[in-house]
Amino acid sequence: MLQVFQLLVNGVMAGAILAVPAIGFNIVFAVLQISNFSIAALIAVGAYAGYTANVLLGLPPLLAILAAFLISGAAGVASDRLALRPLRGYGAIAVAIASLALNMVLENIVRFIFGNDVRSLDVPMMRDWIFEGIHVGPQAVFNFLVAIAAMVALFSLLSFTTVGRAMRAVADNPTLANIKGIDPEKMARLAVFLGMGMAGIAGVLLALDTAVDPTIGMRVVLSVFAAAVLGGLGSIPGAVVGGLLIGLAEQLSTLVVPVAYSSAIGFAAIILALLLFPRGILGDR
Amino acid sequence: MAGMGALAGKRVVGSDSWTSSESILTVRDLHCSFGGVKAVNGASFSVQRGAITGIIGPNGAGKTTLFNIIAGSVKPARGAIFLEGRNVAGLRADQLAALGLTRTFQLARSLGDLTVLENFALYARDQPGESLWRALVGSQSVVAQEKAVLDQAWELARRLNLVRVANDRVETLSGGQKKLVELGRALLGEPSLLLLDEPIAGVNPTLGAEIGKHLLAIRDSGVSILVIEHNMSFIGRICDHVIVMGAGSVLAEGSFEEIRANEAVQSAYLGMSA
Amino acid sequence: MISYLVALLTFGAIYALLALGLNLMWGIAGMVNLGILGYYALGGYSSALLTMHLGIPVWLGVIAGALITALFGAATCIGLVKLRDDYLAIVTLGFAEVMRNIAENFVSLTNGTDGLAQIPRPRLGVTGSDFNVVYLVICVMVVLVVLAAMERLRAAPFGRVLRALRADPMVAASAGKNVLGFQVRTLAVGGFVLGLGGALYAHYLTYISPEVFQPQLMIYVFLALILGGRGNNYGAVLGTVLVLAIVEGTRFLADLVHGLDAVQIGALRAFVIGVAFIVVLQKRPHGLLPEPRRIYTDPAARS
Ligand SMILES: Nc1ncnc2c1ncn2[C@@H]1O[C@H](COP(=O)(O)OP(=O)(O)OP(=O)(O)O)[C@@H](O)[C@H]1O
Ligand SMILES: [Mg+2]
């Protein structure tokens, strides 16, 4: 029983981190109706931006996270502008496929600069806290809180600011929003910046959790897609729910199958879920 | 209100006639809603064999949804559909097409990548060349059938004045020509019942009159037709019988003259569109 | 140099099969499938395992591997068909990852990341470099047969239905076509071709490991099809040749730039190929060869 509680706690923590890039994926989808698969590489970009800030420049983790947000966001906007935007007229699938190539390009830029070596961020090793027999790492708690803070900040931006409302208007109905004088192109840029910035934050969190190498994004991207799809493409609350469910499913599945299969389990679960909800749990489009 | 009551009374048909040989299609008490919108709400009527039946009604009356249900694209919440006396509720669109029911779409859904002839040929029924195995190995019957289908397609192109563009991709055609393609391919399947959703919307009056003539000729060749149209003079010219829909159910039916004289219809529909 | 070319062309032939299989599924029938490497690997692993453990002849194993993949393709189709395009893209991409995960971890069957070694080669009566040449000839013949078959399917009424499905499944249904039935057949035939490629790969290298799932390979296959011309079977083969030329051409980049380590050279090559892909998509989104259009003659004009 204790083991189950332990897995539930781990699942929620892991799920919150997964939800961050899943939100990023879905915010881009909501505004552009495009699956941008280069999010995996932008997680890696964020992780290395965080590494540079933290290890090479000696900045504290919170500033490293901020740097990762800005750099991944900017890299996302620039690469979208150069590689993907010219293709939008050819349909969402053409863009999605191009974004796979873009992913390869970005990941290899990172590899070119930093090599394949595994690196760790500069954080103190701390002993786990133990509550009633349940182990919780202080670093994991920190990561969890950062993930929650990033999500709350994004929600507030979307809910309480003019620009956030404008962006949601574009997501709901681009034509109508355009008539109201909102520039959809500007909102698209902002969505990509925020979305890929979230991916960057997730990169640092994953790096803090384990270590950095150029495939850091590829390793989790399956779970991120699973979370995004499960919640419903383009749905931001959906991404949160999806992230938590996938995090929990992956952890709990270790009770019955070897750990190595957990990401496959998560994905198999969503295929089953999609048979019941072809548009995801909270998806409406 | 009184007028409507009288009409409603006239409309009631004995249950034995639901499957009578007079009517090719009978629809009973269909219901279908989207979220809170009751798009079709208790519609019942019959379509007479070998005649053109018109459906009119204001925008959003549920006419297209009704077609979608009859053609098997949308599942009704409840209700029964009889085609040739057989209960066909729950069949898929392709199964209904195989039974001789063919429909067109309100917003022309042409297969833009395919040429006019290919659009026509697609609709031919029972093509051996559509079997994977026979397509691979080929056979005399495949070749012979394909030739017959194409001869039919050319024949249709001639009838619809599309010979000049027969080998062009449909996406390069004008809006009116697309409507003709839509009509033509429905005919190639040699349907026994044809459902047409606004066949002359957006078509110039001359072409519209021509389509009307085609429909009369098709009826005279023995095909039953159910046609939705907002153009009243078109309806008046070609329909043997008219059904008025409003808010998802049948408000009235009768000959065009009866309908035109009916006050309830005027207030429900004609008044609104004037 | 000759043996390098022979090996290159053999891989080219195998990749051409991938492009042809993808062309049937996506180019002609419009079902996007980012999981093609899953089918490729399945064909390779099943043929390898059947020949290794049951001792059945290699060619029988190749056919069996392709058939297993075909069945699997049909099964995935039934699971996925309800999904809309963008969901389908993600789910199929994830599907290949799941297959990789299984290949890496189901050690008792697949030998994990070490892969299966000593997969039997077919007996061709020759060994060494002669074997490679004969094997190449066989692969090229397989490509030609598959190309001819795919062309037949495309030109037949069967192919007409698939193109109709690509444009608008609802219209195809109203034309009396059983949409799911055609899609299942398409993924089965496409799966067969992809599985065939995987099996030929496994028995050529005598080795298969989860490395067959390298994401670049999927990008190469899509690039080949887009560059050659979606919907055109000859385009799929032509595109494969061109992509192979681009990919191999980047090998010579290493000679042009100095002072880079092996990782950097690899990264640079991948970078160049990725950029090439994006540029091709932007400059030639419809590829080099257009989809063939059949022009019919008017029987009245003929007589
Ligand atoms: N797929 C759908 N989802 C949600 N609502 C729908 C859908 N299809 C139809 N409706 C709603 O059902 C009602 C009836 O629509 P329908 O298209 O059947 O009307 P119609 O009589 O064909 O109108 P028109 O003359 O404008 O073509 C409308 O209120 C419409 O908004
Ligand atoms: Mg309508």
mmCIF file of C-alpha atoms in Angstrom, chain B residues 87-185:
data_model
loop_
_atom_site.group_PDB
_atom_site.id
_atom_site.type_symbol
_atom_site.label_atom_id
_atom_site.label_comp_id
_atom_site.label_asym_id
_atom_site.label_seq_id
_atom_site.Cartn_x
_atom_site.Cartn_y
_atom_site.Cartn_z
ATOM 1 C CA ASN B 87 -36.052 -0.755 -42.481
ATOM 2 C CA VAL B 88 -32.686 0.799 -43.239
ATOM 3 C CA ALA B 89 -32.072 2.747 -40.040
ATOM 4 C CA GLY B 90 -28.510 2.101 -38.868
ATOM 5 C CA LEU B 91 -27.059 1.215 -42.274
ATOM 6 C CA ARG B 92 -23.876 2.994 -43.316
ATOM 7 C CA ALA B 93 -23.825 5.534 -46.110
ATOM 8 C CA ASP B 94 -22.097 3.134 -48.494
ATOM 9 C CA GLN B 95 -24.589 0.374 -47.783
ATOM 10 C CA LEU B 96 -27.451 2.740 -48.540
ATOM 11 C CA ALA B 97 -25.762 3.808 -51.743
ATOM 12 C CA ALA B 98 -25.534 0.172 -52.719
ATOM 13 C CA LEU B 99 -29.296 -0.057 -52.226
ATOM 14 C CA GLY B 100 -29.796 2.687 -54.790
ATOM 15 C CA LEU B 101 -29.924 5.799 -52.641
ATOM 16 C CA THR B 102 -27.592 8.540 -53.827
ATOM 17 C CA ARG B 103 -27.247 12.031 -52.435
ATOM 18 C CA THR B 104 -25.552 15.282 -53.320
ATOM 19 C CA PHE B 105 -24.178 17.822 -50.890
ATOM 20 C CA GLN B 106 -25.344 21.358 -50.222
ATOM 21 C CA LEU B 107 -21.834 22.773 -50.351
ATOM 22 C CA ALA B 108 -20.413 21.075 -53.427
ATOM 23 C CA ARG B 109 -18.048 18.424 -52.130
ATOM 24 C CA SER B 110 -16.293 17.698 -55.345
ATOM 25 C CA LEU B 111 -13.222 15.526 -55.416
ATOM 26 C CA GLY B 112 -11.008 18.333 -56.655
ATOM 27 C CA ASP B 113 -7.957 16.205 -57.445
ATOM 28 C CA LEU B 114 -9.977 13.915 -59.674
ATOM 29 C CA THR B 115 -11.070 14.771 -63.182
ATOM 30 C CA VAL B 116 -14.702 15.141 -64.144
ATOM 31 C CA LEU B 117 -14.717 11.691 -65.731
ATOM 32 C CA GLU B 118 -13.102 10.162 -62.664
ATOM 33 C CA ASN B 119 -15.686 11.815 -60.436
ATOM 34 C CA PHE B 120 -18.385 10.235 -62.555
ATOM 35 C CA ALA B 121 -16.724 6.847 -62.842
ATOM 36 C CA LEU B 122 -16.240 6.627 -59.090
ATOM 37 C CA TYR B 123 -19.980 6.464 -58.605
ATOM 38 C CA ALA B 124 -20.524 3.386 -60.773
ATOM 39 C CA ARG B 125 -21.731 0.509 -58.643
ATOM 40 C CA ASP B 126 -20.254 -3.004 -58.360
ATOM 41 C CA GLN B 127 -16.959 -2.375 -60.088
ATOM 42 C CA PRO B 128 -14.810 -5.511 -60.156
ATOM 43 C CA GLY B 129 -11.706 -3.321 -60.554
ATOM 44 C CA GLU B 130 -12.284 -1.994 -57.056
ATOM 45 C CA SER B 131 -11.386 -5.340 -55.602
ATOM 46 C CA LEU B 132 -7.791 -5.335 -54.472
ATOM 47 C CA TRP B 133 -7.016 -8.693 -55.927
ATOM 48 C CA ARG B 134 -8.609 -8.110 -59.325
ATOM 49 C CA ALA B 135 -6.997 -4.693 -59.555
ATOM 50 C CA LEU B 136 -3.636 -6.379 -59.055
ATOM 51 C CA VAL B 137 -3.994 -9.314 -61.397
ATOM 52 C CA GLY B 138 -6.333 -7.630 -63.856
ATOM 53 C CA SER B 139 -8.874 -9.500 -65.907
ATOM 54 C CA GLN B 140 -11.053 -9.261 -68.947
ATOM 55 C CA SER B 141 -14.086 -8.329 -66.893
ATOM 56 C CA VAL B 142 -12.245 -5.463 -65.204
ATOM 57 C CA VAL B 143 -11.210 -3.996 -68.532
ATOM 58 C CA ALA B 144 -14.633 -4.477 -70.063
ATOM 59 C CA GLN B 145 -16.436 -2.947 -67.111
ATOM 60 C CA GLU B 146 -14.070 0.006 -66.944
ATOM 61 C CA LYS B 147 -14.719 0.705 -70.594
ATOM 62 C CA ALA B 148 -18.469 0.526 -70.065
ATOM 63 C CA VAL B 149 -18.229 2.859 -67.076
ATOM 64 C CA LEU B 150 -16.207 5.370 -69.033
ATOM 65 C CA ASP B 151 -18.605 5.262 -71.952
ATOM 66 C CA GLN B 152 -21.362 6.080 -69.478
ATOM 67 C CA ALA B 153 -19.239 8.860 -67.992
ATOM 68 C CA TRP B 154 -18.697 10.408 -71.422
ATOM 69 C CA GLU B 155 -22.380 10.100 -72.168
ATOM 70 C CA LEU B 156 -23.169 11.999 -68.977
ATOM 71 C CA ALA B 157 -20.561 14.621 -69.728
ATOM 72 C CA ARG B 158 -22.263 15.161 -73.034
ATOM 73 C CA ARG B 159 -25.703 15.457 -71.456
ATOM 74 C CA LEU B 160 -24.446 17.959 -68.908
ATOM 75 C CA ASN B 161 -22.392 19.959 -71.375
ATOM 76 C CA LEU B 162 -19.104 19.077 -69.702
ATOM 77 C CA VAL B 163 -17.313 17.406 -72.621
ATOM 78 C CA ARG B 164 -14.841 20.234 -73.000
ATOM 79 C CA VAL B 165 -13.672 19.918 -69.385
ATOM 80 C CA ALA B 166 -14.150 16.162 -69.046
ATOM 81 C CA ASN B 167 -10.439 15.495 -68.491
ATOM 82 C CA ASP B 168 -9.846 18.498 -66.220
ATOM 83 C CA ARG B 169 -9.451 18.320 -62.494
ATOM 84 C CA VAL B 170 -12.689 19.400 -60.894
ATOM 85 C CA GLU B 171 -10.963 22.004 -58.714
ATOM 86 C CA THR B 172 -10.301 24.025 -61.883
ATOM 87 C CA LEU B 173 -14.001 24.200 -62.792
ATOM 88 C CA SER B 174 -16.435 27.021 -62.119
ATOM 89 C CA GLY B 175 -18.924 26.838 -59.280
ATOM 90 C CA GLY B 176 -21.836 26.029 -61.566
ATOM 91 C CA GLN B 177 -19.878 23.334 -63.368
ATOM 92 C CA LYS B 178 -19.028 21.778 -60.023
ATOM 93 C CA LYS B 179 -22.742 21.601 -59.275
ATOM 94 C CA LEU B 180 -23.235 19.796 -62.576
ATOM 95 C CA VAL B 181 -20.454 17.355 -61.742
ATOM 96 C CA GLU B 182 -22.114 16.717 -58.430
ATOM 97 C CA LEU B 183 -25.396 15.975 -60.159
ATOM 98 C CA GLY B 184 -23.766 13.909 -62.893
ATOM 99 C CA ARG B 185 -21.901 11.567 -60.627
#
